[in-house]
Amino acid sequence: MKIFTKFITSSVCFAGFIAIVVVGTSFWRNQVSETANLKLEKSGRAIEAALKLEIDLKNEIDALKDDVLLDNKKSNLEKYQNQFLADLYRLETLIPNTKEIAQIRRSHSFLVSLSEEMRNHGHVLSDASLTDYQQDFRLINALAKDINLLLNQLTDSTHKKIAVIEADMDKTSHTSQLLSYAIVITILLVFISQFFLIMLPLIHSLDKLQKGASAIGAGKLDYRLNICTKDELEQLADEFNCMAEKLTESYTEILERSQELTKLNYNLQHEIGDRTQAQAELQKTLDELKSTQAQLIQTEKMSSLGQMVAGVAHEINNPVSFVYGNINHVNEYIKDILELIELYQQQFPNPGDEIEEKLDEMELDFVKEDLPKILISMKMGANRIREIVLSLRNFSRLDEADMKEVDIHEGIESTLLILQNRIKSKPNRIGIEVFKNYSQLPYIECYPGQLNQAFMNIINNAIDVLEEERDIDTQTPQIHIHTELIDNKTAVVRIIDNGKGMNQQVKNKLFDPFFTTKPVGKGTGLGLSITYQIIVDKHQGQLHCVSEPGEGTEFIIQIPLHQREKKEVRNEELGIKS
């Protein structure tokens, strides 16, 4: 299965599952909360109506006493009676089919009838009528007491309902909290699984591809990759191995032909001893052929490397960009969920025993502390892959034939990143320290791929020299890279190592084809020769080497900022009209 398909499938399934759980939980919690709030609101209004009835009843009794005892013709008895009935009807709509309300209605009807009789009886107080009034008022007080008792019963039952509703809401809140914990654990497990099953093999495979590219670029054509991921990386590794085999075969064939030509030249020298001029011309032709062959070999090798690297960068860029873009969203989601959990803990600081056991089992504090670190580590890994891909894409401009304006610092950085495996320290050796002192340079008009090849050859040679001395020298191996602008027309790049240096005899042959001081099988003697052609012939620049035995080596590269202007000047000097 392709890497992109793996990421898409796992991420879509994961996002869908989380979305379903979150939406379902939110819908259920909202429904329960809405229902509970409606019940609480209705119960509160019922309690308010019951209290209002008690006030109405008291006002009604007081008005009746004023009307009967004080002959108050302006009393509001009927108003209070109607108000009582209206509030009773409102209470009945809030709590329908309640026997207490029916009893209250009957008692109030009897109270109203009794009030009418007392008012119609008259207001002349005699001993007999006073006794009757006393009995009637005792009966009225008893009815009012019964009504108040029934109202208190209704209020108590409503308070009990409120307590039950609040208990249900607490239970719902605890259940929602448990679901939130489950979602956090699921997210953590899924991301850990994705990292170990997809990201970690991808990083290891990219490291192998980078080492392979460095080895091929250094001339180790027998280097082979062993990647078994059953995806595009394995296919790229197979294509890389096929390319290396073809390069080895081509290089061997050309060497055999070169040896044959050398042998033929040797025989011709013995057969035609008196034809010095013809021999010189033949030797010149042979040297040109060898140089051309060397260029073809290097060009084919670097072109194949560029195509392979460009393919790797293109295939890896899509899934890595997808992962890198989603990590920020996942980080925000997890922050929101953790904030929700902390809010639940603040609102319900005393969870149940089952929740306490679950919190101890899952180590929530450790999860909250470690989860952001894991996401940061994953983001750093994805960002590292993006940097590698960008460097590979910058370095893969070897097959670009067009001249363009580029930042040569990017080419130097891409070359250093590709050679990072040779520069960094390892268990059996110390690393090479690289010091960079870049000046502010404008864009330079050049062939970027060929210029990157020149940087690769010079830095690679410096690494080879320092590696030979790491076992016998105690000083820390170092490479210094300086850039500067002179006369506002020429960019200068200085690459300096603190190696053993070289004598004048070696410096005189340094840029000759097939000249090398390395052991057999370690180098071809083509790197600096091709570098000289790239700098001097292709870019009308200058390449110098400054070195003394025991003092290290410095390569000075000078490149004009604008190639077209340089060409026009040279054409004018030669009398050629453009």
PDB file of N, CA and C in Angstrom, residues 431-489:
ATOM      1  N   GLY A 431      32.933  13.785  14.989  1.00  0.00           N
ATOM      2  CA  GLY A 431      32.353  14.468  13.846  1.00  0.00           C
ATOM      3  C   GLY A 431      33.251  15.596  13.354  1.00  0.00           C
ATOM      4  N   ILE A 432      32.898  16.105  12.182  1.00  0.00           N
ATOM      5  CA  ILE A 432      33.614  17.234  11.585  1.00  0.00           C
ATOM      6  C   ILE A 432      32.838  18.502  11.903  1.00  0.00           C
ATOM      7  N   GLU A 433      33.508  19.482  12.468  1.00  0.00           N
ATOM      8  CA  GLU A 433      32.862  20.757  12.763  1.00  0.00           C
ATOM      9  C   GLU A 433      32.838  21.620  11.507  1.00  0.00           C
ATOM     10  N   VAL A 434      31.673  22.140  11.189  1.00  0.00           N
ATOM     11  CA  VAL A 434      31.513  22.994  10.013  1.00  0.00           C
ATOM     12  C   VAL A 434      31.176  24.401  10.480  1.00  0.00           C
ATOM     13  N   PHE A 435      31.994  25.361  10.107  1.00  0.00           N
ATOM     14  CA  PHE A 435      31.778  26.758  10.468  1.00  0.00           C
ATOM     15  C   PHE A 435      31.412  27.534   9.193  1.00  0.00           C
ATOM     16  N   LYS A 436      30.295  28.256   9.265  1.00  0.00           N
ATOM     17  CA  LYS A 436      29.811  28.995   8.095  1.00  0.00           C
ATOM     18  C   LYS A 436      29.797  30.490   8.405  1.00  0.00           C
ATOM     19  N   ASN A 437      30.396  31.247   7.514  1.00  0.00           N
ATOM     20  CA  ASN A 437      30.424  32.710   7.631  1.00  0.00           C
ATOM     21  C   ASN A 437      29.926  33.285   6.307  1.00  0.00           C
ATOM     22  N   TYR A 438      28.592  33.448   6.215  1.00  0.00           N
ATOM     23  CA  TYR A 438      27.981  33.890   4.972  1.00  0.00           C
ATOM     24  C   TYR A 438      27.821  35.410   4.979  1.00  0.00           C
ATOM     25  N   SER A 439      28.195  36.019   3.872  1.00  0.00           N
ATOM     26  CA  SER A 439      27.936  37.447   3.686  1.00  0.00           C
ATOM     27  C   SER A 439      26.626  37.622   2.928  1.00  0.00           C
ATOM     28  N   GLN A 440      26.163  38.855   2.864  1.00  0.00           N
ATOM     29  CA  GLN A 440      24.929  39.152   2.134  1.00  0.00           C
ATOM     30  C   GLN A 440      25.242  39.151   0.634  1.00  0.00           C
ATOM     31  N   LEU A 441      24.774  38.134  -0.073  1.00  0.00           N
ATOM     32  CA  LEU A 441      25.050  38.012  -1.496  1.00  0.00           C
ATOM     33  C   LEU A 441      23.764  38.158  -2.294  1.00  0.00           C
ATOM     34  N   PRO A 442      23.818  38.846  -3.441  1.00  0.00           N
ATOM     35  CA  PRO A 442      22.633  38.865  -4.320  1.00  0.00           C
ATOM     36  C   PRO A 442      22.503  37.532  -5.049  1.00  0.00           C
ATOM     37  N   TYR A 443      21.402  37.365  -5.769  1.00  0.00           N
ATOM     38  CA  TYR A 443      21.229  36.165  -6.581  1.00  0.00           C
ATOM     39  C   TYR A 443      22.283  36.143  -7.686  1.00  0.00           C
ATOM     40  N   ILE A 444      22.816  34.961  -7.972  1.00  0.00           N
ATOM     41  CA  ILE A 444      23.892  34.802  -8.944  1.00  0.00           C
ATOM     42  C   ILE A 444      23.350  34.059 -10.160  1.00  0.00           C
ATOM     43  N   GLU A 445      23.660  34.564 -11.330  1.00  0.00           N
ATOM     44  CA  GLU A 445      23.224  33.929 -12.572  1.00  0.00           C
ATOM     45  C   GLU A 445      24.195  32.796 -12.899  1.00  0.00           C
ATOM     46  N   CYS A 446      23.670  31.552 -12.920  1.00  0.00           N
ATOM     47  CA  CYS A 446      24.549  30.402 -13.083  1.00  0.00           C
ATOM     48  C   CYS A 446      23.733  29.194 -13.490  1.00  0.00           C
ATOM     49  N   TYR A 447      24.455  28.070 -13.678  1.00  0.00           N
ATOM     50  CA  TYR A 447      23.826  26.759 -13.841  1.00  0.00           C
ATOM     51  C   TYR A 447      23.781  26.125 -12.450  1.00  0.00           C
ATOM     52  N   PRO A 448      22.643  26.172 -11.759  1.00  0.00           N
ATOM     53  CA  PRO A 448      22.619  25.778 -10.334  1.00  0.00           C
ATOM     54  C   PRO A 448      23.005  24.331 -10.090  1.00  0.00           C
ATOM     55  N   GLY A 449      22.582  23.419 -10.977  1.00  0.00           N
ATOM     56  CA  GLY A 449      22.916  22.010 -10.767  1.00  0.00           C
ATOM     57  C   GLY A 449      24.400  21.762 -10.856  1.00  0.00           C
ATOM     58  N   GLN A 450      25.049  22.350 -11.869  1.00  0.00           N
ATOM     59  CA  GLN A 450      26.485  22.159 -12.025  1.00  0.00           C
ATOM     60  C   GLN A 450      27.256  22.810 -10.880  1.00  0.00           C
ATOM     61  N   LEU A 451      26.782  23.976 -10.415  1.00  0.00           N
ATOM     62  CA  LEU A 451      27.450  24.632  -9.297  1.00  0.00           C
ATOM     63  C   LEU A 451      27.334  23.793  -8.018  1.00  0.00           C
ATOM     64  N   ASN A 452      26.167  23.179  -7.809  1.00  0.00           N
ATOM     65  CA  ASN A 452      26.007  22.273  -6.660  1.00  0.00           C
ATOM     66  C   ASN A 452      26.979  21.098  -6.769  1.00  0.00           C
ATOM     67  N   GLN A 453      27.179  20.576  -7.992  1.00  0.00           N
ATOM     68  CA  GLN A 453      28.123  19.480  -8.196  1.00  0.00           C
ATOM     69  C   GLN A 453      29.538  19.916  -7.830  1.00  0.00           C
ATOM     70  N   ALA A 454      29.912  21.157  -8.165  1.00  0.00           N
ATOM     71  CA  ALA A 454      31.239  21.661  -7.821  1.00  0.00           C
ATOM     72  C   ALA A 454      31.414  21.741  -6.304  1.00  0.00           C
ATOM     73  N   PHE A 455      30.411  22.274  -5.590  1.00  0.00           N
ATOM     74  CA  PHE A 455      30.482  22.324  -4.125  1.00  0.00           C
ATOM     75  C   PHE A 455      30.598  20.915  -3.545  1.00  0.00           C
ATOM     76  N   MET A 456      29.823  19.979  -4.093  1.00  0.00           N
ATOM     77  CA  MET A 456      29.851  18.601  -3.603  1.00  0.00           C
ATOM     78  C   MET A 456      31.251  18.010  -3.755  1.00  0.00           C
ATOM     79  N   ASN A 457      31.887  18.205  -4.908  1.00  0.00           N
ATOM     80  CA  ASN A 457      33.208  17.609  -5.138  1.00  0.00           C
ATOM     81  C   ASN A 457      34.241  18.178  -4.173  1.00  0.00           C
ATOM     82  N   ILE A 458      34.257  19.503  -3.980  1.00  0.00           N
ATOM     83  CA  ILE A 458      35.270  20.119  -3.117  1.00  0.00           C
ATOM     84  C   ILE A 458      35.063  19.728  -1.658  1.00  0.00           C
ATOM     85  N   ILE A 459      33.804  19.807  -1.164  1.00  0.00           N
ATOM     86  CA  ILE A 459      33.539  19.471   0.250  1.00  0.00           C
ATOM     87  C   ILE A 459      33.759  17.986   0.486  1.00  0.00           C
ATOM     88  N   ASN A 460      33.402  17.165  -0.503  1.00  0.00           N
ATOM     89  CA  ASN A 460      33.585  15.722  -0.362  1.00  0.00           C
ATOM     90  C   ASN A 460      35.065  15.374  -0.266  1.00  0.00           C
ATOM     91  N   ASN A 461      35.902  16.035  -1.064  1.00  0.00           N
ATOM     92  CA  ASN A 461      37.344  15.805  -0.977  1.00  0.00           C
ATOM     93  C   ASN A 461      37.890  16.230   0.382  1.00  0.00           C
ATOM     94  N   ALA A 462      37.395  17.367   0.899  1.00  0.00           N
ATOM     95  CA  ALA A 462      37.840  17.809   2.220  1.00  0.00           C
ATOM     96  C   ALA A 462      37.477  16.786   3.292  1.00  0.00           C
ATOM     97  N   ILE A 463      36.267  16.214   3.175  1.00  0.00           N
ATOM     98  CA  ILE A 463      35.851  15.186   4.152  1.00  0.00           C
ATOM     99  C   ILE A 463      36.742  13.957   4.040  1.00  0.00           C
ATOM    100  N   ASP A 464      37.096  13.551   2.797  1.00  0.00           N
ATOM    101  CA  ASP A 464      37.971  12.393   2.620  1.00  0.00           C
ATOM    102  C   ASP A 464      39.318  12.611   3.287  1.00  0.00           C
ATOM    103  N   VAL A 465      39.879  13.815   3.111  1.00  0.00           N
ATOM    104  CA  VAL A 465      41.183  14.118   3.723  1.00  0.00           C
ATOM    105  C   VAL A 465      41.081  14.087   5.242  1.00  0.00           C
ATOM    106  N   LEU A 466      40.032  14.689   5.791  1.00  0.00           N
ATOM    107  CA  LEU A 466      39.888  14.728   7.254  1.00  0.00           C
ATOM    108  C   LEU A 466      39.611  13.342   7.820  1.00  0.00           C
ATOM    109  N   GLU A 467      38.899  12.488   7.085  1.00  0.00           N
ATOM    110  CA  GLU A 467      38.645  11.128   7.565  1.00  0.00           C
ATOM    111  C   GLU A 467      39.935  10.316   7.646  1.00  0.00           C
ATOM    112  N   GLU A 468      40.863  10.534   6.717  1.00  0.00           N
ATOM    113  CA  GLU A 468      42.129   9.813   6.756  1.00  0.00           C
ATOM    114  C   GLU A 468      42.951  10.197   7.979  1.00  0.00           C
ATOM    115  N   GLU A 469      42.744  11.412   8.504  1.00  0.00           N
ATOM    116  CA  GLU A 469      43.567  11.890   9.606  1.00  0.00           C
ATOM    117  C   GLU A 469      42.893  11.758  10.963  1.00  0.00           C
ATOM    118  N   ARG A 470      41.607  11.355  10.973  1.00  0.00           N
ATOM    119  CA  ARG A 470      40.902  11.318  12.270  1.00  0.00           C
ATOM    120  C   ARG A 470      41.500  10.283  13.212  1.00  0.00           C
ATOM    121  N   ASP A 471      42.080   9.224  12.655  1.00  0.00           N
ATOM    122  CA  ASP A 471      42.634   8.169  13.512  1.00  0.00           C
ATOM    123  C   ASP A 471      44.050   8.473  13.981  1.00  0.00           C
ATOM    124  N   ILE A 472      44.755   9.424  13.334  1.00  0.00           N
ATOM    125  CA  ILE A 472      46.155   9.678  13.674  1.00  0.00           C
ATOM    126  C   ILE A 472      46.376  11.078  14.231  1.00  0.00           C
ATOM    127  N   ASP A 473      45.384  11.927  14.168  1.00  0.00           N
ATOM    128  CA  ASP A 473      45.529  13.314  14.613  1.00  0.00           C
ATOM    129  C   ASP A 473      44.586  13.581  15.779  1.00  0.00           C
ATOM    130  N   THR A 474      45.053  14.359  16.753  1.00  0.00           N
ATOM    131  CA  THR A 474      44.229  14.630  17.935  1.00  0.00           C
ATOM    132  C   THR A 474      43.372  15.873  17.784  1.00  0.00           C
ATOM    133  N   GLN A 475      43.682  16.744  16.802  1.00  0.00           N
ATOM    134  CA  GLN A 475      42.904  17.967  16.667  1.00  0.00           C
ATOM    135  C   GLN A 475      41.530  17.669  16.068  1.00  0.00           C
ATOM    136  N   THR A 476      40.572  18.519  16.407  1.00  0.00           N
ATOM    137  CA  THR A 476      39.212  18.330  15.901  1.00  0.00           C
ATOM    138  C   THR A 476      39.146  18.703  14.426  1.00  0.00           C
ATOM    139  N   PRO A 477      38.677  17.803  13.547  1.00  0.00           N
ATOM    140  CA  PRO A 477      38.578  18.133  12.121  1.00  0.00           C
ATOM    141  C   PRO A 477      37.556  19.235  11.897  1.00  0.00           C
ATOM    142  N   GLN A 478      37.899  20.209  11.055  1.00  0.00           N
ATOM    143  CA  GLN A 478      37.047  21.369  10.834  1.00  0.00           C
ATOM    144  C   GLN A 478      37.023  21.732   9.354  1.00  0.00           C
ATOM    145  N   ILE A 479      35.858  22.256   8.945  1.00  0.00           N
ATOM    146  CA  ILE A 479      35.703  22.828   7.608  1.00  0.00           C
ATOM    147  C   ILE A 479      35.093  24.206   7.773  1.00  0.00           C
ATOM    148  N   HIS A 480      35.724  25.217   7.184  1.00  0.00           N
ATOM    149  CA  HIS A 480      35.233  26.585   7.236  1.00  0.00           C
ATOM    150  C   HIS A 480      34.760  26.992   5.845  1.00  0.00           C
ATOM    151  N   ILE A 481      33.558  27.595   5.783  1.00  0.00           N
ATOM    152  CA  ILE A 481      33.003  28.059   4.509  1.00  0.00           C
ATOM    153  C   ILE A 481      32.697  29.545   4.643  1.00  0.00           C
ATOM    154  N   HIS A 482      33.335  30.368   3.804  1.00  0.00           N
ATOM    155  CA  HIS A 482      33.136  31.812   3.824  1.00  0.00           C
ATOM    156  C   HIS A 482      32.613  32.266   2.458  1.00  0.00           C
ATOM    157  N   THR A 483      31.731  33.236   2.447  1.00  0.00           N
ATOM    158  CA  THR A 483      31.273  33.849   1.204  1.00  0.00           C
ATOM    159  C   THR A 483      31.375  35.360   1.338  1.00  0.00           C
ATOM    160  N   GLU A 484      31.703  36.024   0.211  1.00  0.00           N
ATOM    161  CA  GLU A 484      31.802  37.479   0.220  1.00  0.00           C
ATOM    162  C   GLU A 484      31.581  37.998  -1.196  1.00  0.00           C
ATOM    163  N   LEU A 485      31.370  39.295  -1.315  1.00  0.00           N
ATOM    164  CA  LEU A 485      31.161  39.959  -2.596  1.00  0.00           C
ATOM    165  C   LEU A 485      32.270  40.984  -2.793  1.00  0.00           C
ATOM    166  N   ILE A 486      32.929  40.913  -3.958  1.00  0.00           N
ATOM    167  CA  ILE A 486      34.008  41.860  -4.243  1.00  0.00           C
ATOM    168  C   ILE A 486      33.656  42.659  -5.504  1.00  0.00           C
ATOM    169  N   ASP A 487      33.916  43.960  -5.437  1.00  0.00           N
ATOM    170  CA  ASP A 487      33.688  44.867  -6.569  1.00  0.00           C
ATOM    171  C   ASP A 487      32.237  44.894  -7.033  1.00  0.00           C
ATOM    172  N   ASN A 488      31.307  44.357  -6.214  1.00  0.00           N
ATOM    173  CA  ASN A 488      29.887  44.305  -6.574  1.00  0.00           C
ATOM    174  C   ASN A 488      29.636  43.569  -7.891  1.00  0.00           C
ATOM    175  N   LYS A 489      30.624  42.731  -8.296  1.00  0.00           N
ATOM    176  CA  LYS A 489      30.471  42.005  -9.557  1.00  0.00           C
ATOM    177  C   LYS A 489      30.781  40.518  -9.423  1.00  0.00           C
TER     178      LYS A 489
END
